[in-house]
Tab-separated table of C-alpha atoms and ligand atoms in Angstrom:
chain	number	residue	atom	x	y	z
A	499	UNK	CA	-8.284	-68.758	-86.136
A	500	UNK	CA	-11.857	-69.834	-86.778
A	501	UNK	CA	-15.463	-69.560	-85.728
A	502	UNK	CA	-15.378	-73.193	-84.583
A	503	UNK	CA	-16.916	-73.696	-81.103
A	504	UNK	CA	-16.071	-77.404	-80.877
A	505	UNK	CA	-16.267	-78.639	-77.241
A	506	UNK	CA	-17.211	-75.169	-75.972
A	507	UNK	CA	-20.156	-74.971	-73.566
A	508	UNK	CA	-22.653	-72.157	-74.079
A	509	UNK	CA	-25.690	-71.030	-72.094
A	510	UNK	CA	-28.289	-69.060	-74.071
A	511	UNK	CA	-30.987	-67.476	-71.902
A	512	UNK	CA	-34.358	-66.950	-73.550
A	513	UNK	CA	-33.318	-69.845	-75.763
A	514	UNK	CA	-36.902	-70.860	-76.525
A	515	UNK	CA	-37.569	-67.581	-78.382
A	516	UNK	CA	-36.814	-66.062	-81.774
A	517	UNK	CA	-33.270	-64.688	-81.502
A	518	UNK	CA	-32.199	-67.000	-78.643
A	519	UNK	CA	-33.239	-70.233	-80.328
A	520	UNK	CA	-31.436	-69.132	-83.494
A	521	UNK	CA	-28.245	-68.379	-81.536
A	522	UNK	CA	-28.511	-71.819	-79.885
A	523	UNK	CA	-28.868	-73.470	-83.294
A	524	UNK	CA	-25.922	-71.534	-84.740
A	525	UNK	CA	-23.701	-72.381	-81.749
A	526	UNK	CA	-24.659	-76.065	-81.893
A	527	UNK	CA	-23.887	-76.011	-85.633
A	528	UNK	CA	-20.428	-74.645	-84.786
A	529	UNK	CA	-19.829	-77.603	-82.446
A	530	UNK	CA	-20.805	-76.163	-79.043
A	531	UNK	CA	-22.705	-77.985	-76.324
A	532	UNK	CA	-25.630	-75.669	-75.674
A	533	UNK	CA	-27.887	-75.043	-72.690
A	534	UNK	CA	-31.102	-73.217	-73.518
A	535	UNK	CA	-32.848	-71.622	-70.567
A	536	UNK	CA	-36.218	-69.938	-70.325
A	537	UNK	CA	-39.313	-70.393	-68.180
A	538	UNK	CA	-41.341	-73.034	-70.038
A	539	UNK	CA	-39.883	-76.565	-70.130
A	540	UNK	CA	-42.398	-77.532	-72.843
A	541	UNK	CA	-41.282	-74.759	-75.213
A	542	UNK	CA	-37.617	-75.458	-74.502
A	543	UNK	CA	-38.042	-79.167	-75.235
A	544	UNK	CA	-39.664	-78.349	-78.593
A	545	UNK	CA	-36.775	-76.070	-79.571
A	546	UNK	CA	-34.163	-78.541	-78.315
A	547	UNK	CA	-35.772	-81.275	-80.439
A	548	UNK	CA	-35.198	-79.194	-83.574
A	549	UNK	CA	-31.491	-78.546	-82.969
A	550	UNK	CA	-28.871	-81.038	-84.149
A	551	UNK	CA	-26.205	-81.471	-81.483
A	552	UNK	CA	-25.876	-81.654	-77.712
A	553	UNK	CA	-28.584	-79.453	-76.212
A	554	UNK	CA	-29.771	-79.302	-72.615
A	555	UNK	CA	-33.104	-77.568	-71.921
A	556	UNK	CA	-33.275	-76.041	-68.426
A	557	UNK	CA	-36.444	-74.319	-67.247
A	558	UNK	CA	-35.159	-71.147	-65.595
A	559	UNK	CA	-36.584	-67.771	-64.665
A	560	UNK	CA	-33.577	-65.494	-65.086
A	561	UNK	CA	-35.021	-62.935	-62.660
A	562	UNK	CA	-34.802	-65.395	-59.738
A	563	UNK	CA	-31.266	-65.714	-58.270
A	564	UNK	CA	-31.777	-69.295	-56.972
A	565	UNK	CA	-32.976	-70.472	-60.395
A	566	UNK	CA	-30.010	-68.790	-62.087
A	567	UNK	CA	-27.602	-70.501	-59.670
A	568	UNK	CA	-29.332	-73.808	-60.366
A	569	UNK	CA	-28.975	-73.266	-64.160
A	570	UNK	CA	-25.244	-72.702	-63.726
A	571	UNK	CA	-24.762	-75.668	-61.349
A	572	UNK	CA	-26.651	-78.059	-63.665
A	573	UNK	CA	-24.640	-76.874	-66.686
A	574	UNK	CA	-21.367	-77.507	-64.846
A	575	UNK	CA	-22.622	-80.942	-63.693
A	576	UNK	CA	-23.660	-81.937	-67.193
A	577	UNK	CA	-20.935	-80.380	-69.339
A	578	UNK	CA	-18.048	-79.672	-66.931
A	579	UNK	CA	-17.920	-75.873	-67.185
A	580	UNK	CA	-19.132	-72.775	-69.015
A	581	UNK	CA	-17.267	-71.021	-71.831
A	582	UNK	CA	-19.967	-68.759	-73.216
A	583	UNK	CA	-23.018	-67.004	-71.763
A	584	UNK	CA	-25.512	-65.187	-73.977
A	585	UNK	CA	-27.798	-62.947	-71.940
A	586	UNK	CA	-30.644	-62.890	-74.430
A	587	UNK	CA	-33.839	-63.257	-72.332
A	588	UNK	CA	-35.753	-59.993	-72.450
A	589	UNK	CA	-38.558	-58.056	-74.032
A	590	UNK	CA	-40.441	-54.755	-73.887
A	591	UNK	CA	-43.347	-56.331	-71.925
A	592	UNK	CA	-45.580	-53.207	-72.041
A	593	UNK	CA	-46.232	-50.419	-74.551
A	594	UNK	CA	-47.140	-47.570	-72.222
A	595	UNK	CA	-46.354	-43.924	-71.639
A	596	UNK	CA	-44.323	-43.282	-68.456
A	597	UNK	CA	-47.409	-41.897	-66.652
A	598	UNK	CA	-49.422	-45.049	-67.266
A	599	UNK	CA	-46.629	-47.389	-66.237
A	600	UNK	CA	-47.151	-48.793	-62.719
A	601	UNK	CA	-44.153	-49.037	-60.360
A	602	UNK	CA	-44.430	-52.839	-60.299
A	603	UNK	CA	-44.353	-52.897	-64.120
A	604	UNK	CA	-41.208	-50.738	-64.090
A	605	UNK	CA	-39.617	-53.135	-61.583
A	606	UNK	CA	-40.546	-56.179	-63.675
A	607	UNK	CA	-39.063	-54.660	-66.847
A	608	UNK	CA	-35.810	-53.757	-65.094
A	609	UNK	CA	-35.643	-57.218	-63.485
A	610	UNK	CA	-36.044	-59.022	-66.806
A	611	UNK	CA	-33.976	-56.768	-69.048
A	612	UNK	CA	-31.190	-55.496	-66.778
A	613	UNK	CA	-30.940	-57.261	-63.403
A	614	UNK	CA	-31.023	-60.695	-65.073
A	615	UNK	CA	-27.908	-59.775	-67.064
A	616	UNK	CA	-26.086	-58.985	-63.837
A	617	UNK	CA	-27.400	-62.130	-62.085
A	618	UNK	CA	-26.478	-64.550	-64.876
A	619	UNK	CA	-23.089	-62.924	-65.565
A	620	UNK	CA	-22.187	-62.963	-61.884
A	621	UNK	CA	-23.306	-66.592	-61.588
A	622	UNK	CA	-21.056	-67.824	-64.434
A	623	UNK	CA	-18.077	-65.592	-63.620
A	624	UNK	CA	-16.532	-67.812	-60.909
A	625	UNK	CA	-16.411	-70.804	-63.207
A	626	UNK	CA	-15.000	-68.705	-66.065
A	627	UNK	CA	-12.346	-67.274	-63.721
A	628	UNK	CA	-11.345	-70.770	-62.581
A	629	UNK	CA	-11.002	-71.826	-66.211
A	630	UNK	CA	-9.069	-68.680	-67.117
A	631	UNK	CA	-11.339	-67.530	-69.932
A	632	UNK	CA	-14.921	-66.814	-70.915
A	633	UNK	CA	-17.204	-64.952	-73.258
A	634	UNK	CA	-20.310	-63.049	-72.232
A	635	UNK	CA	-22.564	-61.591	-74.912
A	636	UNK	CA	-25.390	-59.316	-73.816
A	637	UNK	CA	-28.367	-58.695	-76.089
A	638	UNK	CA	-29.396	-55.069	-75.626
A	639	UNK	CA	-31.422	-53.125	-78.204
A	640	UNK	CA	-31.192	-49.948	-80.248
A	641	UNK	CA	-33.979	-48.884	-77.858
A	642	UNK	CA	-31.154	-48.472	-75.335
A	643	UNK	CA	-29.314	-46.073	-77.666
A	644	UNK	CA	-32.087	-43.639	-78.573
A	645	UNK	CA	-35.385	-42.140	-77.372
A	646	UNK	CA	-38.239	-44.608	-76.946
A	647	UNK	CA	-41.159	-42.735	-75.317
A	648	UNK	CA	-43.574	-45.698	-75.360
A	649	UNK	CA	-40.972	-47.972	-73.794
A	650	UNK	CA	-39.025	-45.861	-71.279
A	651	UNK	CA	-38.760	-48.918	-68.997
A	652	UNK	CA	-37.298	-51.025	-71.819
A	653	UNK	CA	-35.046	-48.257	-73.196
A	654	UNK	CA	-33.661	-47.482	-69.747
A	655	UNK	CA	-33.001	-51.160	-68.985
A	656	UNK	CA	-31.345	-51.787	-72.359
A	657	UNK	CA	-29.210	-48.630	-71.959
A	658	UNK	CA	-28.200	-50.057	-68.590
A	659	UNK	CA	-27.112	-53.282	-70.290
A	660	UNK	CA	-24.751	-51.293	-72.542
A	661	UNK	CA	-23.075	-49.645	-69.564
A	662	UNK	CA	-23.077	-52.869	-67.512
A	663	UNK	CA	-21.282	-54.565	-70.434
A	664	UNK	CA	-18.462	-52.029	-70.245
A	665	UNK	CA	-18.162	-52.252	-66.446
A	666	UNK	CA	-18.071	-56.064	-66.412
A	667	UNK	CA	-15.615	-56.098	-69.325
A	668	UNK	CA	-13.189	-53.857	-67.430
A	669	UNK	CA	-13.661	-55.738	-64.131
A	670	UNK	CA	-13.055	-59.145	-65.678
A	671	UNK	CA	-10.415	-58.234	-68.283
A	672	UNK	CA	-7.645	-59.541	-65.957
A	673	UNK	CA	-9.489	-62.892	-65.952
A	674	UNK	CA	-9.567	-63.102	-69.740
A	675	UNK	CA	-13.366	-62.821	-69.837
A	676	UNK	CA	-14.588	-60.840	-72.848
A	677	UNK	CA	-17.925	-59.068	-72.359
A	678	UNK	CA	-19.627	-57.527	-75.379
A	679	UNK	CA	-23.031	-56.245	-76.302
A	680	UNK	CA	-25.226	-56.636	-79.389
A	681	UNK	CA	-27.954	-54.033	-79.930
A	682	UNK	CA	-30.423	-55.284	-82.543
A	683	UNK	CA	-32.883	-52.949	-84.171
A	684	UNK	CA	-36.290	-54.340	-85.097
A	685	UNK	CA	-35.479	-57.958	-85.973
A	686	UNK	CA	-37.657	-60.263	-88.043
A	687	UNK	CA	-38.822	-62.621	-85.290
A	688	UNK	CA	-42.319	-64.099	-85.015
A	689	UNK	CA	-43.011	-61.956	-81.955
A	690	UNK	CA	-42.780	-58.682	-83.919
A	691	UNK	CA	-44.266	-59.977	-87.196
A	692	UNK	CA	-47.013	-57.304	-87.094
A	693	UNK	CA	-44.441	-54.517	-86.940
A	694	UNK	CA	-42.358	-55.609	-89.884
A	695	UNK	CA	-42.432	-53.459	-93.034
A	696	UNK	CA	-43.419	-54.865	-96.445
A	697	UNK	CA	-40.603	-56.671	-98.255
A	698	UNK	CA	-41.827	-55.385	-101.607
A	699	UNK	CA	-41.895	-51.706	-102.576
A	700	UNK	CA	-44.917	-50.022	-104.244
A	701	UNK	CA	-43.264	-50.391	-107.653
A	702	UNK	CA	-43.063	-54.175	-107.138
A	703	UNK	CA	-39.300	-54.300	-106.552
A	704	UNK	CA	-37.807	-55.868	-103.419
A	705	UNK	CA	-36.552	-53.773	-100.518
A	706	UNK	CA	-32.730	-54.104	-100.505
A	707	UNK	CA	-31.667	-56.423	-97.631
A	708	UNK	CA	-29.650	-53.710	-95.838
A	709	UNK	CA	-32.781	-51.509	-95.743
A	710	UNK	CA	-34.850	-54.313	-94.176
A	711	UNK	CA	-34.714	-55.554	-90.542
A	712	UNK	CA	-32.143	-58.284	-89.892
A	713	UNK	CA	-33.208	-61.905	-89.496
A	714	UNK	CA	-32.464	-63.700	-86.200
A	715	UNK	CA	-29.800	-65.551	-88.206
A	716	UNK	CA	-27.882	-62.298	-88.793
A	717	UNK	CA	-27.873	-61.564	-85.060
A	718	UNK	CA	-26.799	-65.168	-84.389
A	719	UNK	CA	-23.871	-64.848	-86.812
A	720	UNK	CA	-22.646	-61.781	-84.912
A	721	UNK	CA	-23.082	-63.671	-81.625
A	722	UNK	CA	-21.010	-66.501	-83.115
A	723	UNK	CA	-18.205	-64.108	-84.026
A	724	UNK	CA	-18.249	-62.686	-80.484
A	725	UNK	CA	-18.062	-66.205	-78.996
A	726	UNK	CA	-15.232	-67.350	-81.264
A	727	UNK	CA	-11.478	-66.884	-81.185
A	728	UNK	CA	-11.798	-64.385	-84.065
A	729	UNK	CA	-12.921	-61.764	-81.513
A	730	UNK	CA	-10.223	-62.555	-78.921
A	731	UNK	CA	-9.168	-58.900	-78.518
A	732	UNK	CA	-12.648	-57.362	-78.522
A	733	UNK	CA	-14.237	-56.561	-75.159
A	734	UNK	CA	-16.494	-53.877	-73.704
A	735	UNK	CA	-17.853	-53.047	-77.148
A	736	UNK	CA	-21.313	-52.344	-78.511
A	737	UNK	CA	-22.418	-53.804	-81.864
A	738	UNK	CA	-25.669	-52.431	-83.296
A	739	UNK	CA	-27.272	-54.536	-86.043
A	740	UNK	CA	-30.276	-53.029	-87.794
A	741	UNK	CA	-31.918	-51.885	-90.988
A	742	UNK	CA	-30.137	-48.810	-92.347
A	743	UNK	CA	-33.548	-47.087	-92.271
A	744	UNK	CA	-33.224	-46.977	-88.461
A	745	UNK	CA	-30.203	-44.668	-88.830
A	746	UNK	CA	-32.262	-42.000	-90.604
B	716	NAD	N1	-37.091	-59.025	-81.937
B	716	NAD	C1	-36.673	-57.776	-81.950
B	716	NAD	O1	-37.101	-56.974	-82.817
B	716	NAD	C2	-35.650	-57.303	-80.957
B	716	NAD	C3	-35.067	-56.048	-81.170
B	716	NAD	C4	-34.101	-55.586	-80.270
B	716	NAD	C5	-33.741	-56.356	-79.181
B	716	NAD	N2	-34.349	-57.558	-78.986
B	716	NAD	C6	-33.925	-58.311	-77.805
B	716	NAD	O2	-33.509	-59.590	-78.207
B	716	NAD	C7	-33.776	-60.531	-77.163
B	716	NAD	C8	-34.595	-61.680	-77.727
B	716	NAD	O3	-35.779	-61.140	-78.266
B	716	NAD	P1	-36.800	-61.980	-79.180
B	716	NAD	O4	-37.388	-61.024	-80.124
B	716	NAD	O5	-36.176	-63.219	-79.660
B	716	NAD	O6	-37.904	-62.277	-78.085
B	716	NAD	P2	-38.838	-63.563	-77.819
B	716	NAD	O7	-39.972	-63.049	-77.017
B	716	NAD	O8	-39.092	-64.288	-79.083
B	716	NAD	O9	-37.886	-64.424	-76.910
B	716	NAD	C9	-37.558	-64.030	-75.616
B	716	NAD	C10	-37.245	-65.257	-74.818
B	716	NAD	O10	-36.984	-64.857	-73.469
B	716	NAD	C11	-37.712	-65.717	-72.610
B	716	NAD	N3	-37.995	-65.094	-71.323
B	716	NAD	C12	-38.850	-64.081	-71.054
B	716	NAD	N4	-38.851	-63.841	-69.724
B	716	NAD	C13	-37.971	-64.710	-69.164
B	716	NAD	C14	-37.543	-64.963	-67.835
B	716	NAD	N5	-38.019	-64.254	-66.802
B	716	NAD	N6	-36.635	-65.940	-67.634
B	716	NAD	C15	-36.152	-66.667	-68.652
B	716	NAD	N7	-36.516	-66.475	-69.940
B	716	NAD	C16	-37.423	-65.508	-70.183
B	716	NAD	C17	-38.973	-66.056	-73.388
B	716	NAD	O11	-39.614	-67.211	-72.893
B	716	NAD	C18	-38.395	-66.264	-74.780
B	716	NAD	O12	-37.848	-67.569	-74.893
B	716	NAD	C19	-34.486	-59.745	-76.052
B	716	NAD	O13	-33.548	-59.353	-75.079
B	716	NAD	C20	-35.016	-58.529	-76.794
B	716	NAD	O14	-35.181	-57.433	-75.929
B	716	NAD	C21	-35.284	-58.052	-79.847
């Protein structure tokens, strides 16, 4: 049993961003053929150029069903099938109290963070069923596990992803498709650089790593475990990964 993904085919949505591009790199390093999908072809090409291995960059808006179907069809054309889907595209989009949030903003947040997970999972499921196995890894957030008053749209969508994970896992268990969910806390990506705490304490000593937000690499290592044969009997589960300070 190993974490080797040799000859496996993985789609990583939001693969031009912080956590997604790191997962793509980790999967390629483990031997997978990787499709990275997000909206900007230019950004995807830049990321693809920095990853050693077979990488296909497909401009895709994961909120648009036709574009999702196209992403799946092109992956099957190019690589012959799909073994792994990481539903990573997402983001809080707005920091607003519920009263200030417009209905169209609510809809957009749900479309990006929840409906896209359903659309992409549904789109790959037929191919995974035909092949008799598959792995789906959904990136939720600790915002989906606790109160988040400035992000009710994001918290509600990410909570939905946790429940959707369990429902899809049960539905597709007879087809040998494992569906699991990672819920990162604040993670040290470029996009949240302004929110990260200092790495050095007032007395000049370093903050212990487990009391500091994880790096994208830590999330990617968990995503590798959930894509590998080491997690063969794990499905429908939720894996938070965060600084211990977020438990307080
Ligand atoms: N960084 C954190 O602190 C943190 C914490 C918890 C959860 N998360 C979750 O992790 C995931 C990745 O976050 P990140 O911090 O790397 O974000 P990021 O903004 O760096 O990357 C997000 C990626 O998703 C893509 N994307 C956005 N809308 C899209 C669409 N409609 N179609 C296709 N792609 C789209 C972006 O282009 C980008 O490539 C998200 O689901 C996010 O909610 C992040």
